Short mmCIF file of C-alpha atoms and ligand atoms in Angstrom, two decimals:
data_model
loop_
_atom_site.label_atom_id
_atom_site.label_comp_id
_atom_site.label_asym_id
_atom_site.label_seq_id
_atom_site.Cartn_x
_atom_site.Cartn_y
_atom_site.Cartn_z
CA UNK A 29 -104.27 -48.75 18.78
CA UNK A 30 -103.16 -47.34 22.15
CA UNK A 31 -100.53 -44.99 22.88
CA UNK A 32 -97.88 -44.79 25.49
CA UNK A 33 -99.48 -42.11 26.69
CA UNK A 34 -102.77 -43.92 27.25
CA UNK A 35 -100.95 -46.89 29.56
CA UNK A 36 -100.78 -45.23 32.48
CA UNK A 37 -97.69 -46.88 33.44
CA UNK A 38 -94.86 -47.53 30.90
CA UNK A 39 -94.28 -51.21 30.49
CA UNK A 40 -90.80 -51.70 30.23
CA UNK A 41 -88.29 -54.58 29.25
CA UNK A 42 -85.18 -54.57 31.67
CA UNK A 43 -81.93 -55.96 29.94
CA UNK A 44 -79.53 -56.98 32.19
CA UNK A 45 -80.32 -58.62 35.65
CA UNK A 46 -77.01 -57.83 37.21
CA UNK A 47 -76.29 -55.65 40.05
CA UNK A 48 -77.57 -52.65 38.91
CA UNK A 49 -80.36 -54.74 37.14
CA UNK A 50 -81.24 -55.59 40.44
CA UNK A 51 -81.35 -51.17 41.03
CA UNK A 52 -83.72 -50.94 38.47
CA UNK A 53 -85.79 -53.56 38.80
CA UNK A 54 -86.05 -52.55 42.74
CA UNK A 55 -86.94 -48.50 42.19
CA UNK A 56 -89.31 -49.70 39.22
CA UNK A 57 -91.50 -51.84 41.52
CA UNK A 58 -92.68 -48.50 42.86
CA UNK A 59 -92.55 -46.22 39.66
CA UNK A 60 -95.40 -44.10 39.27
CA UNK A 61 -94.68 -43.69 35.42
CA UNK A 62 -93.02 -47.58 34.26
CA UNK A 63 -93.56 -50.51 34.95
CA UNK A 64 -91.86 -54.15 34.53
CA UNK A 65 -93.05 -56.12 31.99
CA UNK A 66 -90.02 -58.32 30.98
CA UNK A 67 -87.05 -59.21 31.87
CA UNK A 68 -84.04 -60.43 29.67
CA UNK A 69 -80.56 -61.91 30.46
CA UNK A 70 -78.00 -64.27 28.46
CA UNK A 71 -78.25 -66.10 31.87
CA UNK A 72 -81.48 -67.12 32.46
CA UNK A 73 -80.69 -68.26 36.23
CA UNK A 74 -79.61 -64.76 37.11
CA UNK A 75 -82.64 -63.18 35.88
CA UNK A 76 -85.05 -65.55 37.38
CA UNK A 77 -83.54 -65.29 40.84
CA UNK A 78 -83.15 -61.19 40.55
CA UNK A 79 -86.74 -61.20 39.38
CA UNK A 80 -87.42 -63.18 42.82
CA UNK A 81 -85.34 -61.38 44.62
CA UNK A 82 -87.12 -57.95 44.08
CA UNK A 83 -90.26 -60.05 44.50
CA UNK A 84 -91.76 -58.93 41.00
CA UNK A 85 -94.52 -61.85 40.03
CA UNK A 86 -96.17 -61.90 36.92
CA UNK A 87 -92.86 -60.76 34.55
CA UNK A 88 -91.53 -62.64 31.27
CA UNK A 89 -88.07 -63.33 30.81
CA UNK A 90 -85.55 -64.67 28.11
CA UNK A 91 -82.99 -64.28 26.17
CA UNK A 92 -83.46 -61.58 23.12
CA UNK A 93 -85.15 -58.32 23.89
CA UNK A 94 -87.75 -58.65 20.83
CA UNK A 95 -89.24 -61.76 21.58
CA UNK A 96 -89.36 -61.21 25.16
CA UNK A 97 -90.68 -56.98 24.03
CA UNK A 98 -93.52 -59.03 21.69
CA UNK A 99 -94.68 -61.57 24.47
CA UNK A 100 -94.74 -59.30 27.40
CA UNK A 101 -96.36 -56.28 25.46
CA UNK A 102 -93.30 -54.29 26.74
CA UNK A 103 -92.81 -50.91 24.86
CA UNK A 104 -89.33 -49.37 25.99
CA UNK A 105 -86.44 -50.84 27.22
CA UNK A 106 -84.21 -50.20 29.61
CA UNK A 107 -80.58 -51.39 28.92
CA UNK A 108 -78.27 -52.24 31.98
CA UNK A 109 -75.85 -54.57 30.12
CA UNK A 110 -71.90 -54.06 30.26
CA UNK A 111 -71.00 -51.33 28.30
CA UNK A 112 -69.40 -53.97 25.70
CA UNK A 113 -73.24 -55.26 25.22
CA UNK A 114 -74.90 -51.71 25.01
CA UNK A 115 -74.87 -51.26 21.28
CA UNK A 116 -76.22 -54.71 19.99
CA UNK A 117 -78.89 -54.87 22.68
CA UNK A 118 -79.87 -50.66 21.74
CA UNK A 119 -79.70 -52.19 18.00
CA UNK A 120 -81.84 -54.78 18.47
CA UNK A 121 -84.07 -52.67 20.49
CA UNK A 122 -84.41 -49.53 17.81
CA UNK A 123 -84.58 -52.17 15.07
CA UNK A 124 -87.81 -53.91 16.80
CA UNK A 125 -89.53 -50.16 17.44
CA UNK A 126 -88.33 -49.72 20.95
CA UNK A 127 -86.96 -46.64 22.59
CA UNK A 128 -84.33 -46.95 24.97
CA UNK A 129 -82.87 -45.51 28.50
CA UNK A 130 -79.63 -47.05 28.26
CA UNK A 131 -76.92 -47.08 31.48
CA UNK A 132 -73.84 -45.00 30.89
CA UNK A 133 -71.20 -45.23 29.59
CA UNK A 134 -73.89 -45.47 26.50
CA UNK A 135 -70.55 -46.85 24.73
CA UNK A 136 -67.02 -48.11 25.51
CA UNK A 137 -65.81 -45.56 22.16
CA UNK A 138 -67.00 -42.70 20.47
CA UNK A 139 -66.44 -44.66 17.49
CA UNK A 140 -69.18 -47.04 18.66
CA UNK A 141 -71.41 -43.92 20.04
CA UNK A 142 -71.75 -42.53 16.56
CA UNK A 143 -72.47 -46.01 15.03
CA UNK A 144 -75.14 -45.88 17.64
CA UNK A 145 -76.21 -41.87 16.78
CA UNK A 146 -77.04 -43.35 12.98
CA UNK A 147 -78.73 -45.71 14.15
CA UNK A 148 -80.87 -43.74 15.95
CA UNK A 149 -81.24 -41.37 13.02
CA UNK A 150 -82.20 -44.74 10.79
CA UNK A 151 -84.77 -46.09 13.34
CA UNK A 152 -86.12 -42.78 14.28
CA UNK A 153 -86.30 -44.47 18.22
CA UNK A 154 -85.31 -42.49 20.93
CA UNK A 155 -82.05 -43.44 22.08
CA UNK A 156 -81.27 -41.78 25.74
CA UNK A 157 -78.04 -42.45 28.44
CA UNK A 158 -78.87 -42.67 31.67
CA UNK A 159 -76.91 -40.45 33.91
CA UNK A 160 -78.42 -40.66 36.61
CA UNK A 161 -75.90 -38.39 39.02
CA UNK A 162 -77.68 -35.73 36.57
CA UNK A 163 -80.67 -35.98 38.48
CA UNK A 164 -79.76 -34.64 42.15
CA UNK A 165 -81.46 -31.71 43.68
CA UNK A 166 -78.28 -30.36 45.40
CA UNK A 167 -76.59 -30.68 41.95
CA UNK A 168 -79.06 -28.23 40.36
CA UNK A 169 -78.78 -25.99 43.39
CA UNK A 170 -74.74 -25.85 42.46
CA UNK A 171 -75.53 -25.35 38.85
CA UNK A 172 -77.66 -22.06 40.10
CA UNK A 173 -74.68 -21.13 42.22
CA UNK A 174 -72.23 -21.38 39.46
CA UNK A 175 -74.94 -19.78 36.99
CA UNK A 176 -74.01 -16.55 38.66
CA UNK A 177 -70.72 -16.62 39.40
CA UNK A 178 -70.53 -14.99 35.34
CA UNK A 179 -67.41 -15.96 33.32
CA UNK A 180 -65.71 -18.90 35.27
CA UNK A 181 -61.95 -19.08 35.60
CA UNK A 182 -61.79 -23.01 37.27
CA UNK A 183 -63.67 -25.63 37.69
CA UNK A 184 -61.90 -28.14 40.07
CA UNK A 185 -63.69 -31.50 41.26
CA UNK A 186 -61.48 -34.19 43.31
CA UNK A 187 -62.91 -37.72 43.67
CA UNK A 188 -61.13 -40.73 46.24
CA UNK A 189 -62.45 -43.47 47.03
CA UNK A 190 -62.22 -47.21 48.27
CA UNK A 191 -63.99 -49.55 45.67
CA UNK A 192 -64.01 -53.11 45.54
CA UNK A 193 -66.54 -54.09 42.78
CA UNK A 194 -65.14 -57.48 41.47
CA UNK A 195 -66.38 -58.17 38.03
CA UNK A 196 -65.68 -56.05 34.67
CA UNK A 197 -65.01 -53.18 36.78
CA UNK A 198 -61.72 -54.58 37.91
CA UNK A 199 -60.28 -56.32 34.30
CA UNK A 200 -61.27 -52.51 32.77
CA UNK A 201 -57.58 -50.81 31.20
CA UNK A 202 -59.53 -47.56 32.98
CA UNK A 203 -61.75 -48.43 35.84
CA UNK A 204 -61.90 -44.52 36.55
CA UNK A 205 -61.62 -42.84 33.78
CA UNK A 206 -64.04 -45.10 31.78
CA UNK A 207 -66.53 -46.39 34.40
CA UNK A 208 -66.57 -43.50 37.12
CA UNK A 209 -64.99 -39.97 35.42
CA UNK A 210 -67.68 -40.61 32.91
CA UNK A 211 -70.58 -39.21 35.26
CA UNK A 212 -68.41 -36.02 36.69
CA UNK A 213 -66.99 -35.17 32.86
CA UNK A 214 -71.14 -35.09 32.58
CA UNK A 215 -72.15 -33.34 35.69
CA UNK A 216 -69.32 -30.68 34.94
CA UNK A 217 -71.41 -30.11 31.11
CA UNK A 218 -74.44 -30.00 33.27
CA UNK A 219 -73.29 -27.66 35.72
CA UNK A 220 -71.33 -25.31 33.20
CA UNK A 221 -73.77 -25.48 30.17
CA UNK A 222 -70.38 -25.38 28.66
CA UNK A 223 -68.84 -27.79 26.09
CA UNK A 224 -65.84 -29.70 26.04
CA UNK A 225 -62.56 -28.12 23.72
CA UNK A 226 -59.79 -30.34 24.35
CA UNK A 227 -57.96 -32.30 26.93
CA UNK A 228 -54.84 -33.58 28.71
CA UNK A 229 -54.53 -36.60 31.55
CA UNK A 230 -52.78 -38.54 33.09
CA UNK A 231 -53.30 -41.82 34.10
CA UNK A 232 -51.16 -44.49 36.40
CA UNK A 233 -51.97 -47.69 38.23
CA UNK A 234 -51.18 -47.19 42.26
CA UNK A 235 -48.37 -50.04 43.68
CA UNK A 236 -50.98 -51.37 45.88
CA UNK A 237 -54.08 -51.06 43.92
CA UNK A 238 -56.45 -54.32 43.29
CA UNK A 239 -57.67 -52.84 39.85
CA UNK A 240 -55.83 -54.61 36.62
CA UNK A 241 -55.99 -51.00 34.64
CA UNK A 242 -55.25 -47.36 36.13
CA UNK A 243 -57.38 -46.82 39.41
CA UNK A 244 -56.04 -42.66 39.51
CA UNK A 245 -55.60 -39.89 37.24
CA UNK A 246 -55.47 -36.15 36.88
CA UNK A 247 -56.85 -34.72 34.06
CA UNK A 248 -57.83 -30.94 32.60
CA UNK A 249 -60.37 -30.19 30.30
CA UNK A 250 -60.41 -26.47 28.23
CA UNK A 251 -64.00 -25.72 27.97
CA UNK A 252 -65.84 -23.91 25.25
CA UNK A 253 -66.38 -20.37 27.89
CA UNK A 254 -62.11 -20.69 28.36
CA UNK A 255 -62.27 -21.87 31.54
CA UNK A 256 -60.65 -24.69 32.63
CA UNK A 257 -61.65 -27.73 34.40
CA UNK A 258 -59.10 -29.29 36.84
CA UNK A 259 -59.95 -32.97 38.47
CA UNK A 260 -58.36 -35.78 40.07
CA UNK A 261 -59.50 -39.20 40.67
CA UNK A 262 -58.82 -42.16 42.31
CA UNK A 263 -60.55 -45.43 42.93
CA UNK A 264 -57.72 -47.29 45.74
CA UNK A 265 -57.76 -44.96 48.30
CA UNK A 266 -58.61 -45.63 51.73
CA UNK A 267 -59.17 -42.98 53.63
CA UNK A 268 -60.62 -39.45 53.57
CA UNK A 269 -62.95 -40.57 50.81
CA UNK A 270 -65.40 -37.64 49.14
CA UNK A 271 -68.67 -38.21 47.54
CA UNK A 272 -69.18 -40.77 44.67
CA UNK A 273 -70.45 -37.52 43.44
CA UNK A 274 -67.03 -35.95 43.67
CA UNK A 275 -66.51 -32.76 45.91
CA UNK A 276 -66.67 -29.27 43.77
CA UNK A 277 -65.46 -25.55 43.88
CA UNK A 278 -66.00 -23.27 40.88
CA UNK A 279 -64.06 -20.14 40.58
CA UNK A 280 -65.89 -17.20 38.67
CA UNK A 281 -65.37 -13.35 37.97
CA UNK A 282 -68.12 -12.50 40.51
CA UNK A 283 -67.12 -15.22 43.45
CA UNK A 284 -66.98 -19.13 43.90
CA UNK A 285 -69.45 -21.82 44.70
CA UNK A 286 -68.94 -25.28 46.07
CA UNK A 287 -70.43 -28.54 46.77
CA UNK A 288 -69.71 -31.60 48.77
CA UNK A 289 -71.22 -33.74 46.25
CA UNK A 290 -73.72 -34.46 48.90
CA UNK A 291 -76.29 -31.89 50.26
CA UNK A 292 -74.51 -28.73 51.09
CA UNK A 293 -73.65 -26.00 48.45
CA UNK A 294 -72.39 -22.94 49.28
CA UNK A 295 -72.31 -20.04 47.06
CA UNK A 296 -69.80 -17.43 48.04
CA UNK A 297 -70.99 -14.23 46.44
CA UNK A 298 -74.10 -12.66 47.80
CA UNK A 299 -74.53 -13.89 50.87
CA UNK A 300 -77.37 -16.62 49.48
CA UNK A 301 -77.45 -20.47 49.36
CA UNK A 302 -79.52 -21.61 46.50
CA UNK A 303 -81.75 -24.45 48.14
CA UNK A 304 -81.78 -28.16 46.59
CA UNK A 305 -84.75 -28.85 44.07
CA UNK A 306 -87.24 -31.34 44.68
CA UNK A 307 -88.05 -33.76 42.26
CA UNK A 308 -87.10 -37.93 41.48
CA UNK A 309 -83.33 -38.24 42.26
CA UNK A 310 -80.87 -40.72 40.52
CA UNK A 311 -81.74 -43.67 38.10
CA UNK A 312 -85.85 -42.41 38.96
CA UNK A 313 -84.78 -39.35 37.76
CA UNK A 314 -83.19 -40.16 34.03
CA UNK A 315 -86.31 -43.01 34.16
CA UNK A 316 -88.75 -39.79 34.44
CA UNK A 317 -87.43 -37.54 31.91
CA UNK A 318 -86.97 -40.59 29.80
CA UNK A 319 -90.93 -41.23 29.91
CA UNK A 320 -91.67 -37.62 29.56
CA UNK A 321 -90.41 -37.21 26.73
CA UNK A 322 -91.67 -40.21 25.01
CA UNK A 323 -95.06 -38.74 26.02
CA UNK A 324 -94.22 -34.94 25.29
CA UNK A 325 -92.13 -35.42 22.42
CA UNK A 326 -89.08 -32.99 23.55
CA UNK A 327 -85.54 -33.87 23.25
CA UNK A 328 -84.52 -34.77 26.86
CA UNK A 329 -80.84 -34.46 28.13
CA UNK A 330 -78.14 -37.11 27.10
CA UNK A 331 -80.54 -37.94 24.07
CA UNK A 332 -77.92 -40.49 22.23
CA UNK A 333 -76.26 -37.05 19.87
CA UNK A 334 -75.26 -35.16 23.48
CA UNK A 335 -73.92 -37.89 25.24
CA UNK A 336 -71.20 -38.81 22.44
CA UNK A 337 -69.88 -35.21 24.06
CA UNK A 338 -69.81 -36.85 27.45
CA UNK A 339 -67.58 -40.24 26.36
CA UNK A 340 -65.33 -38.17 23.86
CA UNK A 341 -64.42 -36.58 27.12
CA UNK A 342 -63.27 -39.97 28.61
CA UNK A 343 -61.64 -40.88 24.91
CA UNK A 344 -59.60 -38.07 25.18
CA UNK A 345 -58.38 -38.18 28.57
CA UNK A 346 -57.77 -42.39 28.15
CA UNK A 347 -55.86 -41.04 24.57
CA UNK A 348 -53.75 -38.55 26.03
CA UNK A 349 -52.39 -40.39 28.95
CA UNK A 350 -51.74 -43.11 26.10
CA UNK A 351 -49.65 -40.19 25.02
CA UNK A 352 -47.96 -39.11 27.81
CA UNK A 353 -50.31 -36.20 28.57
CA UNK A 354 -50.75 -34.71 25.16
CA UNK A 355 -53.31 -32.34 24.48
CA UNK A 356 -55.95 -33.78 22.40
CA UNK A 357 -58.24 -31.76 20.88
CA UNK A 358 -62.40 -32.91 20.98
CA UNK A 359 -63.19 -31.81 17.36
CA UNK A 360 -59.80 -34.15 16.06
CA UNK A 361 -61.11 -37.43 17.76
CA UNK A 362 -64.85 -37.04 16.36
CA UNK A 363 -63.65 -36.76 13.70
CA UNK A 364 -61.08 -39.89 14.02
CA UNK A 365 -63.90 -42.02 15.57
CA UNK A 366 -66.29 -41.47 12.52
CA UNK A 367 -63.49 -42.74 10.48
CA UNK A 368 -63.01 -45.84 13.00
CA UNK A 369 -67.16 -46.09 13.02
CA UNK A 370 -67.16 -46.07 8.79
CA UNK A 371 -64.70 -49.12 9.00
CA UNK A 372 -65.93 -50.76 11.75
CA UNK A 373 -69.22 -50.95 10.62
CA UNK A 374 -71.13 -53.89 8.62
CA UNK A 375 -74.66 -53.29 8.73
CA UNK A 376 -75.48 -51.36 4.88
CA UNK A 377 -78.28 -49.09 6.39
CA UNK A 378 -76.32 -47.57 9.27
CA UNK A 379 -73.06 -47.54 6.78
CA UNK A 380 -74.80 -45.27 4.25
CA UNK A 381 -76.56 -43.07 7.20
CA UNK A 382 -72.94 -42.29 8.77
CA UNK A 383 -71.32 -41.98 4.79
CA UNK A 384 -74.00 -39.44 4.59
CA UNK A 385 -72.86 -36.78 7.31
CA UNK A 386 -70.19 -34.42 6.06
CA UNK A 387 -68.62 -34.70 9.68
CA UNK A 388 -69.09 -36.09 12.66
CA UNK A 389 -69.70 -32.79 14.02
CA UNK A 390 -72.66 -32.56 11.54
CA UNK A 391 -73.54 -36.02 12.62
CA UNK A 392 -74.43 -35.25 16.30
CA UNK A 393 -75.74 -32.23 14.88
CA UNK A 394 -78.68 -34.23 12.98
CA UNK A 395 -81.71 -32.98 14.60
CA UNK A 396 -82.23 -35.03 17.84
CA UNK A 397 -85.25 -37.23 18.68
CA UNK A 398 -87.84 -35.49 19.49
CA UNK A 399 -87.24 -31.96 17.51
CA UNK A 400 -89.35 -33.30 14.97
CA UNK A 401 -93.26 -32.71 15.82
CA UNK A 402 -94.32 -36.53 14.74
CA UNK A 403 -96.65 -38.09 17.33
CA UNK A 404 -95.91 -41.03 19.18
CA UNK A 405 -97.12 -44.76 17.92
CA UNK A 406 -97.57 -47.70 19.93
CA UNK A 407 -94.75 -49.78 20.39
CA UNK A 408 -92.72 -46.53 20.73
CA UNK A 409 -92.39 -46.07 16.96
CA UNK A 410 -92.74 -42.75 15.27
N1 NAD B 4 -75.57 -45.19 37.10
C1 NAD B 4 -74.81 -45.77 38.01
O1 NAD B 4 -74.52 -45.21 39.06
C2 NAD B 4 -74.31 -47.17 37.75
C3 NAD B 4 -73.86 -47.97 38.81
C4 NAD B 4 -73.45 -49.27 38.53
C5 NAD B 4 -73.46 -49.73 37.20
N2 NAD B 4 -73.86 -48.91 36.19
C6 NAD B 4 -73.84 -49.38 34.79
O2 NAD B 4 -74.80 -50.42 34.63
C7 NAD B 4 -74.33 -51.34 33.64
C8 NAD B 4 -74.34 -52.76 34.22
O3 NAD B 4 -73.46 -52.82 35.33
P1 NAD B 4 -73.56 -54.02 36.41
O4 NAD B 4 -72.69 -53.64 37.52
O5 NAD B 4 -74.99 -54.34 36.67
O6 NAD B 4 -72.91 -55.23 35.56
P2 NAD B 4 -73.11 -56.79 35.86
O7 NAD B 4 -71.97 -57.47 35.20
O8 NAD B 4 -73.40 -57.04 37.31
O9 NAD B 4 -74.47 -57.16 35.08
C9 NAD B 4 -74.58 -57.09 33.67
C10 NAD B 4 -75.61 -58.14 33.23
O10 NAD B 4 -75.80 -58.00 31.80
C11 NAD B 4 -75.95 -59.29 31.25
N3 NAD B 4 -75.65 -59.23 29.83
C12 NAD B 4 -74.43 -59.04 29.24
N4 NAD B 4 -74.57 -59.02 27.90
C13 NAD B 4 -75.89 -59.17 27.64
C14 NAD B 4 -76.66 -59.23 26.45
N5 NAD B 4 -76.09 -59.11 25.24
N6 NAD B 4 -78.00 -59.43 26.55
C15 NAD B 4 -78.58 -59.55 27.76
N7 NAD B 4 -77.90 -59.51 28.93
C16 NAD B 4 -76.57 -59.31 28.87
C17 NAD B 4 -74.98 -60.16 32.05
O11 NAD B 4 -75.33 -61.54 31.95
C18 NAD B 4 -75.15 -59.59 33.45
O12 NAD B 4 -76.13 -60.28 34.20
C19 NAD B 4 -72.94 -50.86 33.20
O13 NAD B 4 -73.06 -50.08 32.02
C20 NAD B 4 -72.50 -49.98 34.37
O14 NAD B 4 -71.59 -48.95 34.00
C21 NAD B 4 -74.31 -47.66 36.46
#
């Protein structure tokens, strides 16, 4: 029997043939570590004319990611579904011995992020989000910069833009919050190493915006060092628009460092500018730690446990604008969303895995994927 690690390149199943199918399926045509081998879509159309389109030849597709995993020999998958589909397709996945790179937000609720963290801990599959605005040089140069600043007192990041994305995007009750905030709220964890405590937002809809849900919001997040993050958002606004990656300034007891959320970070402290790392940028980026650590066996960022951090962040801020800018505290609405998961639940094995954690803080505390020393299998089982 083969291992991944004897393949060469990864052969992959790509779920989802939508726009940022399309993404994927593009940068994977020229992946030195995956390739595709499938293809799946509830629209069959779609995925043969995407497939085209990114002029891949010899690829299966259908309908369910196991049959189309068994007849194309794929042995990952790569999840780019709406967020509503991303916990029945990682099911079926895990279930059939695949790992999975899944887009973010990994889920649309904590509640359904911890159904997804038993799972996980049932299957023994890796179960990874892809944040891809993770993986940017520049942003690991700022995370150096703010690295020294020592004890921070602010972190502020400001994000405006002009988006017209018809589709899900525009129904969403929080197109920014939910959809966009999701990668900042994760860059700021990146960039901080620091945790989120609690949080307080608020949310509102613009007269003139084209989104059905709330297109702005200013939010603040306590983090576990004391310092406080301070961000605002908007998706309708035409004109002086920053990065998708947001623009940045961190305030610390030794100086400040900012970043345009492009390529220029400036660390005002010591007089140096920590210079950009190299390395595979974006969706290539969360694609090669992804492989990596299906071959090395570590735990790699946003492994399935971490991320729930990341969309309790969003939770909180969507729950205390639903509150008129309450503070909500992180370790409360764990614990609420395990309760929600227990009663949302139906499948017996994942019921008795999440009855079986004390808390959910002792559920995302379950060692990870990957702490474990067991060797890979084929098919991505372990
Ligand atoms: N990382 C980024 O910067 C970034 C950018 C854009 C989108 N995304 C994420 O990518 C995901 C997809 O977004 P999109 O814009 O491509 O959406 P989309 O609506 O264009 O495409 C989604 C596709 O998934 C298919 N699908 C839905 N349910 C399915 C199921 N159960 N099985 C198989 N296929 C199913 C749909 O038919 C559709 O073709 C979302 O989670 C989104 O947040 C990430």
């Amino acid at each position: 029997m083969s291992s991944i690690q004897d393949e060469g390149r990864l052969p992959l199943a790509v779920v989802g043939a939508g726009a940022m199918g399309r993404e994927w399926l593009r940068m994977l045509t020229t992946s030195p570590v995956a390739r595709v081998a499938g293809v799946v879509d509830l629209d069959l159309d779609l995925a043969a004319e995407t497939v085209r389109a990114v002029g891949l030849g010899d690829v299966v597709i259908g309908t369910s990611v196991a049959e189309v995993a068994a007849r194309s020999g794929a042995r990952a998958v790569i999840d780019v579904t709406v967020p509503q589909a991303h916990r029945p397709v990682n099911e079926e996945a895990l279930r059939a011995g695949l790992p999975v790179l899944c887009e973010k937000p990994l889920a649309p609720t904590v509640a359904e992020a911890l159904r997804q963290v038993a799972l996980a801990d049932l299957t023994g599959g890796l179960l990874m989000a892809s944040q891809s605005r993770r993986y940017l040089g520049a942003l690991a140069a700022y995370r150096t910069a703010v690295g020294r600043l020592g004890d921070l007192a602010t972190v502020h990041a400001q994000f405006f833009h002009e988006d017209h994305e018809p589709g899900f995007r525009e129904q969403m009750a929080h197109p920014l919050l939910v959809d966009m905030s999701i990668h900042h709220f994760d860059q700021l964890r990146y960039v901080t190493g620091q945790e989120p405590v609690a949080v307080r937002c608020d949310s509102w809809n613009p007269a003139w915006s084209w989104f059905a849900g709330d297109a702005s919001a200013t939010v603040q997040i306590e983090l576990t060092g004391g310092a406080r993050f301070s961000y605002a958002g908007s998706r309708c606004t035409p004109g002086l628009q920053t990065s998708f990656n947001a623009e940045w300034r961190a305030y610390g007891e030794r100086g400040a460092a900012s970043w345009d959320g492009e390529t220029t970070v400036v660390a005002d402290l010591d007089g140096t500018d920590p210079k950009a790392a190299a390395g595979p940028e974006g969706i290539a980026g969360s694609l090669a730690e992804f492989v990596g650590a299906l071959h090395s066996g570590r735990t790699p960022q946003n492994e399935v446990r971490s991320n729930v951090l990341s969309i309790a962040m969003v939770e909180g801020a969507v729950r205390s604008s639903a509150l008129g800018g309450e503070r909500v505290v992180i370790g409360d609405l764990l614990e609420e969303a395990l309760a929600q998961a227990l009663a949302d639940e139906r499948q017996e094995d994942v019921l008795a895995v999440l009855r079986g954690w004390t808390s959910a803080a002792d559920g995302i505390a379950t060692p990870a994927w990957g702490s474990a020393p067991a060797p890979i299998a084929a098919g991505g089982a372990r």
